[in-house]
Coordinates of C-alpha atoms and ligand atoms in Angstrom, one line a residue:
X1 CA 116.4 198.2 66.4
X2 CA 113.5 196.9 68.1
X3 CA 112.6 192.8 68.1
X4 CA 109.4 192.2 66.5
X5 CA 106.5 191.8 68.9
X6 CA 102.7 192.7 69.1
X7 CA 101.1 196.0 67.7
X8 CA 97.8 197.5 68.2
X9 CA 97.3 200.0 65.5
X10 CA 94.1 201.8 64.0
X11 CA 93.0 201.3 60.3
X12 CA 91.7 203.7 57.9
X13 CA 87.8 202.2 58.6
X14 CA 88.1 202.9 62.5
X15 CA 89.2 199.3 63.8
X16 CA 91.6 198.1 66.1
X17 CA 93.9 195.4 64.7
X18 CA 96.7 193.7 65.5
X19 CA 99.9 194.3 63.0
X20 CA 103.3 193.0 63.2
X21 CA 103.7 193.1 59.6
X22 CA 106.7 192.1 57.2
X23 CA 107.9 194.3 54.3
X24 CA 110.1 193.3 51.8
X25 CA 111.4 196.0 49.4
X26 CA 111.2 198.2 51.5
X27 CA 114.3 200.2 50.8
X28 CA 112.8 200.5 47.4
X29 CA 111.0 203.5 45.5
X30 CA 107.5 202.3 46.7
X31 CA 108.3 200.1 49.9
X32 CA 110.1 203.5 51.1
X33 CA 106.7 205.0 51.0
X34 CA 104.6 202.3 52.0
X35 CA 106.9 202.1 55.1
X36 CA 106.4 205.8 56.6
X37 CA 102.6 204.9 56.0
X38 CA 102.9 202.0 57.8
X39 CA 105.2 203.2 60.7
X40 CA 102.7 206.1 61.2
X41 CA 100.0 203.6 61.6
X42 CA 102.2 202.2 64.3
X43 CA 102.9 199.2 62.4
X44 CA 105.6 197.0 63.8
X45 CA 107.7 196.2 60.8
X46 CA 110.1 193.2 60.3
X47 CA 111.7 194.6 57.4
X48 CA 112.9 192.0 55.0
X49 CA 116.3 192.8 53.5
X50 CA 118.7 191.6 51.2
X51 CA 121.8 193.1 52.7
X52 CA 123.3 192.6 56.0
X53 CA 120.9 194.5 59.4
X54 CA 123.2 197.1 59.1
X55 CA 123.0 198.4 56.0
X56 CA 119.3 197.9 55.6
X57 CA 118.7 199.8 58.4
X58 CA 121.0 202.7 57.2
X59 CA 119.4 202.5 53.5
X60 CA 115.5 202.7 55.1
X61 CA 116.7 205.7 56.7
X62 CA 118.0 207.5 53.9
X63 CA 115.2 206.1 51.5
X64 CA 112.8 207.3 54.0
X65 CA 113.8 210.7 54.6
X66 CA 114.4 210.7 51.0
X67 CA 111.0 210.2 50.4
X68 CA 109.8 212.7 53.1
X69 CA 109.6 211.0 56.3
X70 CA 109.9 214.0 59.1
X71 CA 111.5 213.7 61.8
X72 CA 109.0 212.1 63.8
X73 CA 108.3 209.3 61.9
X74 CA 112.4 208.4 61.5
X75 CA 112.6 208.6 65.3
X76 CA 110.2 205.3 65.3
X77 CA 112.8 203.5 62.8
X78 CA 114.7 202.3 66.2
X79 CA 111.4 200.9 68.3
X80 CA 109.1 200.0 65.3
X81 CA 111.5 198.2 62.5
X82 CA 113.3 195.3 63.0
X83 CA 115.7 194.6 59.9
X84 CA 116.4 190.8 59.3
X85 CA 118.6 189.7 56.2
X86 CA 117.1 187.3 53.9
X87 CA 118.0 185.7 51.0
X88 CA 115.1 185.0 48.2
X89 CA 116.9 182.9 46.0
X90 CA 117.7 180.3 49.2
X91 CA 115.5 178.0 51.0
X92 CA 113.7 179.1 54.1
X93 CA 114.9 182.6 52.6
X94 CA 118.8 182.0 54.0
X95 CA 117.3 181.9 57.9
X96 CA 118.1 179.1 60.6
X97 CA 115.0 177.1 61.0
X98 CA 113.9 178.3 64.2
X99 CA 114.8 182.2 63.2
X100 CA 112.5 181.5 60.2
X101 CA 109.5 179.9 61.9
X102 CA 109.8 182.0 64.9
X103 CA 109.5 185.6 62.6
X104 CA 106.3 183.8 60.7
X105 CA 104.7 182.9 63.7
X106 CA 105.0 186.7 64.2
X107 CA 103.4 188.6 61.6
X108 CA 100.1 189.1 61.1
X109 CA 100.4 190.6 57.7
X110 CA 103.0 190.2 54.6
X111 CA 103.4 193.2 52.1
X112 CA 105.7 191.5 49.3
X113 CA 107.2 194.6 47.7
X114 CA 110.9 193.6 46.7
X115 CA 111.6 192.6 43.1
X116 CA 114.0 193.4 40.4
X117 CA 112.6 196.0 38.3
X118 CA 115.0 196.4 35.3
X119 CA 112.3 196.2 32.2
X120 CA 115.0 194.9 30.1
X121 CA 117.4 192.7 32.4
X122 CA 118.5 189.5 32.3
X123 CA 115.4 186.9 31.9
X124 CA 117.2 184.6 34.2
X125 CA 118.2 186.9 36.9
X126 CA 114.6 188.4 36.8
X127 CA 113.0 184.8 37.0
X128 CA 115.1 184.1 40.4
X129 CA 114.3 187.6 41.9
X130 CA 110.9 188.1 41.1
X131 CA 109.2 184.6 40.3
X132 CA 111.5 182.4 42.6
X133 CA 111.9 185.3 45.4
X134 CA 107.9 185.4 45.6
X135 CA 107.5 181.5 45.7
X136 CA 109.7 181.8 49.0
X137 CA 108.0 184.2 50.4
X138 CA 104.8 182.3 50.2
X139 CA 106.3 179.3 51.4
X140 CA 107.6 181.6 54.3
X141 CA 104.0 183.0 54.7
X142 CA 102.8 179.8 54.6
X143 CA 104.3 178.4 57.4
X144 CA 102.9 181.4 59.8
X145 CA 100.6 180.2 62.9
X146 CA 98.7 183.7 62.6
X147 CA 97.9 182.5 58.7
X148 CA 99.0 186.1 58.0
X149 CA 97.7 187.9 54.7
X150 CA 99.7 188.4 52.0
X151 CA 100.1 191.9 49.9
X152 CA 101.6 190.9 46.6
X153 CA 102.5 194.2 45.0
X154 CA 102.3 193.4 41.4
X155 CA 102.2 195.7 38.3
X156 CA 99.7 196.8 36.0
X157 CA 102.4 195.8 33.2
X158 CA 101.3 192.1 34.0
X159 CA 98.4 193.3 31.3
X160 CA 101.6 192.4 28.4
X161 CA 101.5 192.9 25.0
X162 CA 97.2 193.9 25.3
X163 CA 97.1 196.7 23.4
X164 CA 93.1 197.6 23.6
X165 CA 89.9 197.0 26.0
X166 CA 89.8 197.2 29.6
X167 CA 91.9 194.9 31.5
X168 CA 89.8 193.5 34.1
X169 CA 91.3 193.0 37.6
X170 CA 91.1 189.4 38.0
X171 CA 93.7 186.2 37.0
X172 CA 95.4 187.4 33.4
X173 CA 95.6 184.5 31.0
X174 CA 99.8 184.5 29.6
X175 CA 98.2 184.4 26.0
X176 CA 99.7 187.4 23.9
X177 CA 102.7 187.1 24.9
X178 CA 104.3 190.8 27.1
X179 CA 106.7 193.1 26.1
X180 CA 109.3 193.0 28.2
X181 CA 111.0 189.7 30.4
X182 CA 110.2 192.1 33.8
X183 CA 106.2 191.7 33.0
X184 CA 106.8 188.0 32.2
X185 CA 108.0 187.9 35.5
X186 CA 105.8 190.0 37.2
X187 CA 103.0 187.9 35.5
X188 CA 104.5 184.7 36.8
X189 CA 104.9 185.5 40.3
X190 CA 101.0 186.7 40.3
X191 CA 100.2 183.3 38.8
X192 CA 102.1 181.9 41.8
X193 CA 100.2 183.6 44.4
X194 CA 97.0 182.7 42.9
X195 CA 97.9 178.6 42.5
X196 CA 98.8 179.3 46.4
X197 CA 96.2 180.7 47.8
X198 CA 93.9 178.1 45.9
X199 CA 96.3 175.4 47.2
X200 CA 96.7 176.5 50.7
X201 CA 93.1 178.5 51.4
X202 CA 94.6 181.3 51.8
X203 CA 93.6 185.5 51.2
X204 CA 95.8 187.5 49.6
X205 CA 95.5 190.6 47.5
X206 CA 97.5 191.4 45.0
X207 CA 98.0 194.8 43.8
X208 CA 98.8 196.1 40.2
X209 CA 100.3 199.6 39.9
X210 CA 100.8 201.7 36.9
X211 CA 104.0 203.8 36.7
X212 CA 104.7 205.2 40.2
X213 CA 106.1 209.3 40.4
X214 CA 107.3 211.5 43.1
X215 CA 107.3 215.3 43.0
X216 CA 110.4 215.3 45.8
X217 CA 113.6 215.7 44.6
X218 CA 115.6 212.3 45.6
X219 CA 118.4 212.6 48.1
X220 CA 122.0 210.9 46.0
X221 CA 121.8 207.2 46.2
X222 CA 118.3 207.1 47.5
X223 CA 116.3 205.4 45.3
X224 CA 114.3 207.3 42.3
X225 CA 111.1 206.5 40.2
X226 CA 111.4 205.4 36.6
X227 CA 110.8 208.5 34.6
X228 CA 113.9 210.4 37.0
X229 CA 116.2 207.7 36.2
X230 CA 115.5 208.0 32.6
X231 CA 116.3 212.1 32.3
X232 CA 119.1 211.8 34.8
X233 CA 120.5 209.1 31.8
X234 CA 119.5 211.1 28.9
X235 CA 121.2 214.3 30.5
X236 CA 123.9 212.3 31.3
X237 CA 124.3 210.9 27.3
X238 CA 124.2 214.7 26.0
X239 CA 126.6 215.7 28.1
X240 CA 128.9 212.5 27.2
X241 CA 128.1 214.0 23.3
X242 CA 128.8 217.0 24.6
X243 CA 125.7 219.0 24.3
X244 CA 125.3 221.6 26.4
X245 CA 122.0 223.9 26.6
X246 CA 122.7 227.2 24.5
X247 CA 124.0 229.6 27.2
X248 CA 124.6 227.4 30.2
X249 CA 127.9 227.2 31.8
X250 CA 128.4 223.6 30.5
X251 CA 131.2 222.4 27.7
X252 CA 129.8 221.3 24.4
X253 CA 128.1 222.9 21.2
X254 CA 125.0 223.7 22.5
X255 CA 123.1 222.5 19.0
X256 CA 120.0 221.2 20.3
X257 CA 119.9 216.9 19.6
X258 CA 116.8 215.8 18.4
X259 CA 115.6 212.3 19.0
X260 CA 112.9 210.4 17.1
X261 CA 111.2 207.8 19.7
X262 CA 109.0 204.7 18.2
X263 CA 105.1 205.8 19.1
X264 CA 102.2 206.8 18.5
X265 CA 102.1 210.5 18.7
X266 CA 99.0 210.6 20.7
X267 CA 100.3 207.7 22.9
X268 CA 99.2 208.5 26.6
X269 CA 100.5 206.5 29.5
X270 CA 99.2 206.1 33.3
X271 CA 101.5 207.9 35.9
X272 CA 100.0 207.7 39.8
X273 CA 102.1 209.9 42.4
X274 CA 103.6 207.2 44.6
X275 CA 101.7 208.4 47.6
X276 CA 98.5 208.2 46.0
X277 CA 99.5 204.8 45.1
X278 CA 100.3 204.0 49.0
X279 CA 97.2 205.2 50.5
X280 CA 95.0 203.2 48.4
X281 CA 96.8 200.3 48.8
X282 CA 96.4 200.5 52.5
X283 CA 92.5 201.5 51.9
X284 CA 92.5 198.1 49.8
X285 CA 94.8 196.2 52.7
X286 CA 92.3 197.5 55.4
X287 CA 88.8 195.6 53.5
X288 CA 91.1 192.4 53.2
X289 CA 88.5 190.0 54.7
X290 CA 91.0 187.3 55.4
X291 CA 88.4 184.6 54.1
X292 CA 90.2 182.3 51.1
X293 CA 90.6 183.9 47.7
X294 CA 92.6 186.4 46.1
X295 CA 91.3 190.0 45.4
X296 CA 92.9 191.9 42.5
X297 CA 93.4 195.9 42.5
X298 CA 94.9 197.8 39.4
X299 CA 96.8 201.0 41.8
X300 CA 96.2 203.2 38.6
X301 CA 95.3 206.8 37.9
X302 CA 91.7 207.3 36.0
X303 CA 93.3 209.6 33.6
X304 CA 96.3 208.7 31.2
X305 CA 98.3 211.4 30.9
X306 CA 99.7 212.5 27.1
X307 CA 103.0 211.2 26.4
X308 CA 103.9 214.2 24.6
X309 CA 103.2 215.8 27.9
X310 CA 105.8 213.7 29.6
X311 CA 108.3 214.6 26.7
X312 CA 107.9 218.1 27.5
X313 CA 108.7 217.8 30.6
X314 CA 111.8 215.9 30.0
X315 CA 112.9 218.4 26.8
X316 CA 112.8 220.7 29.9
X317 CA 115.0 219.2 32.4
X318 CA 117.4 217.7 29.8
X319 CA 118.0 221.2 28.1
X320 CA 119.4 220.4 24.5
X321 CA 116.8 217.7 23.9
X322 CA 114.1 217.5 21.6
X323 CA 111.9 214.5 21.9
X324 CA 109.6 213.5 19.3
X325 CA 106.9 210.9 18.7
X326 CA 106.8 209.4 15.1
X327 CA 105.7 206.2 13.7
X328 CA 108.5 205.5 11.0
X329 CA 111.5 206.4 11.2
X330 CA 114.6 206.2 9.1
X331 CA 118.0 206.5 9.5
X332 CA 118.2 205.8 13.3
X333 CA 121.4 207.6 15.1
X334 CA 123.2 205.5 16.9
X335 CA 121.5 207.1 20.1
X336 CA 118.1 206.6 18.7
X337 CA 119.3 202.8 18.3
X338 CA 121.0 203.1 21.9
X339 CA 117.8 204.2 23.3
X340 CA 115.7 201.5 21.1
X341 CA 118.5 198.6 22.9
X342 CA 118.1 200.3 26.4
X343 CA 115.3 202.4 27.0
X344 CA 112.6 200.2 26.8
X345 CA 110.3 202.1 29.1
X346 CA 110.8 205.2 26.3
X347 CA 109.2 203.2 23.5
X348 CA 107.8 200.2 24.5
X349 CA 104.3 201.6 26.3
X350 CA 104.2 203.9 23.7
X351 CA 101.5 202.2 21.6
X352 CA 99.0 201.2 24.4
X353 CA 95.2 202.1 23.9
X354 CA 94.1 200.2 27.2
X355 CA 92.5 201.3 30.1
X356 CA 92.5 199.3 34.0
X357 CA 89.1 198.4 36.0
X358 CA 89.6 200.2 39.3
X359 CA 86.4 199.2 41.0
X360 CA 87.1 199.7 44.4
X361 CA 89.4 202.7 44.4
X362 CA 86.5 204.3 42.0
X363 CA 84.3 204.0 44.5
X364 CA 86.4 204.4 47.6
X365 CA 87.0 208.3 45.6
X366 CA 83.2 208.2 45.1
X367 CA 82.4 207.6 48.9
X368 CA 85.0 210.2 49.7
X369 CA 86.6 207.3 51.1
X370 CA 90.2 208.8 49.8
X371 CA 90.6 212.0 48.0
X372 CA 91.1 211.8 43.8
X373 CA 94.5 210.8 42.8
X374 CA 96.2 214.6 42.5
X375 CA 96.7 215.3 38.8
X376 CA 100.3 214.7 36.9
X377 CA 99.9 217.7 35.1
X378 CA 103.0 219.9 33.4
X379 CA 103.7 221.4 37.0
X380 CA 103.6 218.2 38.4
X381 CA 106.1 216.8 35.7
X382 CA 108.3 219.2 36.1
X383 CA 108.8 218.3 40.2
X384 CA 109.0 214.7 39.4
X385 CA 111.7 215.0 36.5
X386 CA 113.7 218.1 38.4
X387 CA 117.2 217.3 37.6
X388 CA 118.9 215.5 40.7
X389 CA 121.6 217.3 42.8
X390 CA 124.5 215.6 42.0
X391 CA 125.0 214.5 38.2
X392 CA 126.3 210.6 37.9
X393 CA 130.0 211.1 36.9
X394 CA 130.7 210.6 33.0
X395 CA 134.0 208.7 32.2
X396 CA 132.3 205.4 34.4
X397 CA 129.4 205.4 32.7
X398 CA 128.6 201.6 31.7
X399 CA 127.2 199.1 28.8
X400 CA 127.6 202.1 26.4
X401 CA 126.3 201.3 22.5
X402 CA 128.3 203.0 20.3
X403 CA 130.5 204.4 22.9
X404 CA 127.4 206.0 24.8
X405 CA 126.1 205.7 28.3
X406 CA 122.9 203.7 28.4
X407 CA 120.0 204.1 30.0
X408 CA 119.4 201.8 32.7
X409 CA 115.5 201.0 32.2
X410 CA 113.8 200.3 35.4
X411 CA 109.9 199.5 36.5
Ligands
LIG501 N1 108.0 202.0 40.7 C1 107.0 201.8 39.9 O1 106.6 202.6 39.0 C2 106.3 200.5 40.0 C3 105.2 200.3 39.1 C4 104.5 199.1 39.2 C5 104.9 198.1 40.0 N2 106.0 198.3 40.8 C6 106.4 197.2 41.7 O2 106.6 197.7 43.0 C7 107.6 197.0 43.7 C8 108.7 198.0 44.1 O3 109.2 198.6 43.0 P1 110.2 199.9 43.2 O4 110.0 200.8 42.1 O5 110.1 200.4 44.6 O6 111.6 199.2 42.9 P2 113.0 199.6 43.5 O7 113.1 201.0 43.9 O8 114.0 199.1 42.5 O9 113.1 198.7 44.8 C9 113.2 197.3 44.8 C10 113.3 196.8 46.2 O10 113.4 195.3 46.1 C11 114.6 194.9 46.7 N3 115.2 193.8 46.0 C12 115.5 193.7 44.7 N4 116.0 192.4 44.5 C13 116.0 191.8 45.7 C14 116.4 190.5 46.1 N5 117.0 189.6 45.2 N6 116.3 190.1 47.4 C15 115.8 191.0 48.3 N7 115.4 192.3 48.0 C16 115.5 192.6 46.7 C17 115.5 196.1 46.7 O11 116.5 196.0 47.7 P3 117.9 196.8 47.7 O12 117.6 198.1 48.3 O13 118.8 195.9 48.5 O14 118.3 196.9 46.2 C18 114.6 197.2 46.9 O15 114.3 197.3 48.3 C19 108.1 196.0 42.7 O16 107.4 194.8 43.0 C20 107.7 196.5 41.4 O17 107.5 195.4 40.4 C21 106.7 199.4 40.8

């Protein structure tokens, strides 16, 4: 790996700039993506990880030929990435002093991408991650000579418990109260970035995606988007009740199991293919003016997609599934409960009405700027949710309710 130095790359509008940027996250879902983008640009990236140089640099490689980096662009992983261990819960994020003012004084650009995106987890462990990890890495920006800009990759989930209306893509008062403790989170490190660039006179944009899909088929242990974890789970909870689809080679009884989610039946939801995601966020990054202020940018598709849809798709790659939408139910089984308890990202949106100002990226599609987010249609679903290669094993399977393996909600 390379030691991070100047780079003359070529933005989407034409100019020349500068850019030795840092990227945290970015053996993520989305920082796996934004990555190739930004390696293709001919980015220098410090890449900010939590594990030892190593292993980061072995994880970007698989997540990015996971995510569909060809050959060329992992041949630049040596020259163009430079891995550097941090730790965000630590002061001066774990570095030596010198090591940490030295890498500031180098970058001329800071995408913040790394959080802990389990919708459900622990409020305390997501508060250190995601609300404490992002007040380091402004301090860390902070202390740059080059006064880089910071990329605050946020979520459109920050919008909490508003159920109607358009949300509007400035500041979001807390009142109302959100749904899960990740948007808490996520809503708290925003209103960090804001009270710092107001404190400090500094530009950042911060950048609010709705739920992010891939049509590739993940490579084992790479990392997957939301709706792929969830039917790998719920295949893996049929098969742990032994249900098997009628005529396939598997063990079980092959009655069908039929579960009742919490929503409204016509509840739609926003899904945005992850690289539709990444190259408007770059479009965005590239009219960053680099004058004080913060600019907002909901990342979102302009059409919901049905949720039913989504369902279908699932009931499809999780063969002896039937999902179904109601708005009472009685009787939960104990997997309906174990979904309720787990699966937050299966019932909580469910209920959402809302729609996201896109402003720019409306008008960047308008200008022919960047093409129309492709459509997540039924064929599109069914690439996103294909079932993965290799099956997690059963007996290991843990936190079961009821003595069943729980889904492991992520955002
Ligand atoms: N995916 C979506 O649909 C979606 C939608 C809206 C917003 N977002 C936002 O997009 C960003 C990326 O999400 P994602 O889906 O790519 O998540 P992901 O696949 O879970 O990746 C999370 C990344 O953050 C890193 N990370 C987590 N905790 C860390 C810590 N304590 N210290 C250092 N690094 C840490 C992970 O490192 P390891 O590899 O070491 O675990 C990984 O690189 C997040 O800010 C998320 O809130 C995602």
């Amino acid at each position: 790996m390379s030691s991070p130095g100047k780079a003359t790359v070529e933005t989407e509008n034409g100019r020349r700039a500068d850019r030795t940027v840092a990227l945290t996250g970015a053996t993520g879902f989305l920082g796996s993506h934004l990555l190739i983008r930004l390696l293709e640009r001919g980015c220098h990236v410090v890449a900010l990880g939590r594990r030892d140089e190593h292993a980061v640099a072995r994880s970007l490689a698989l997540a990015l030929r996971s995510a569909g980096a060809g050959e060329s662009t992992l041949a630049r992983i040596p020259g163009q990435v430079t891995p550097v261990r941090i730790d965000l819960g630590r002061p001066r994020l774990g570095l030596p002093e010198m090591r940490y003012r030295q890498l500031a004084d180098t970058v001329s650009a800071v995408w913040h991408c790394a959080a802990l995106t389990t919708l459900n987890g622990d409020p305390d462990a997501l508060h250190l991650a995601n609300v404490e990890g992002t007040r380091r890495v402004l301090e860390w920006t902070e202390s740059g000579a080059r006064r880089p800009h910071l990329h605050h990759i946020s979520t459109a989930f920050v919008a909490g418990r508003r159920s109607h209306g358009v949300i509007p893509e400035e500041r979001l008062p807390a009142h109302g109260g959100f749904v899960t403790p990740y948007e808490e989170s996520k809503h708290r490190a925003e209103e960090l970035v804001h009270a710092w660039a107001a404190a400090a006179g500094r530009g950042a944009t911060v950048y609010r995606p709705s739920v992010l899909l891939s049509a590739r088929r993940a490579l084992p242990r790479a990392p997957r988007h939301t709706y792929a974890v969830l039917a790998a789970k719920m295949a893996l909870v049929l098969r742990q009740l032994g249900v098997a689809a009628p005529g396939s080679a598997g063990r079980g009884t092959g009655a069908p199991v039929h579960v009742r989610l919490l929503g409204n039946p016509e509840a739609t939801v926003n899904l945005l293919a992850v690289q539709d995601a990444v190259t408007s966020m770059l479009c965005l990054a590239d009219r960053a003016t680099g004058r004080p202020g913060v600019a907002v940018h909901h990342v979102v598709h302009p059409h919901d997609t049905p949720v039913s849809l989504v369902n279908a798709a699932i009931e499809r790659t999780v063969p002896g599934l039937r999902l179904s939408l109601v708005t009472e139910r009685d009787d939960p089984t104990d997997l309906e409960r174990g979904l309720d308890a787990y699966g937050v990202e299966v019932t909580a949106y469910l209920g959402l009405h809302r729609t996201y100002a896109r402003a720019v990226p409306a008008d960047l599609e308008r200008r022919r700027v960047t093409d129309f987010p492709r459509p997540i249609d039924s064929a599109y679903l069914d690439a996103a949710l294909a079932p993965p290669t290799h099956l997690p094993r059963v007996p290991h399977a843990p936190h079961a309710p009821n003595g069943q393996a729980a889904p492991t909600p992520r955002g």
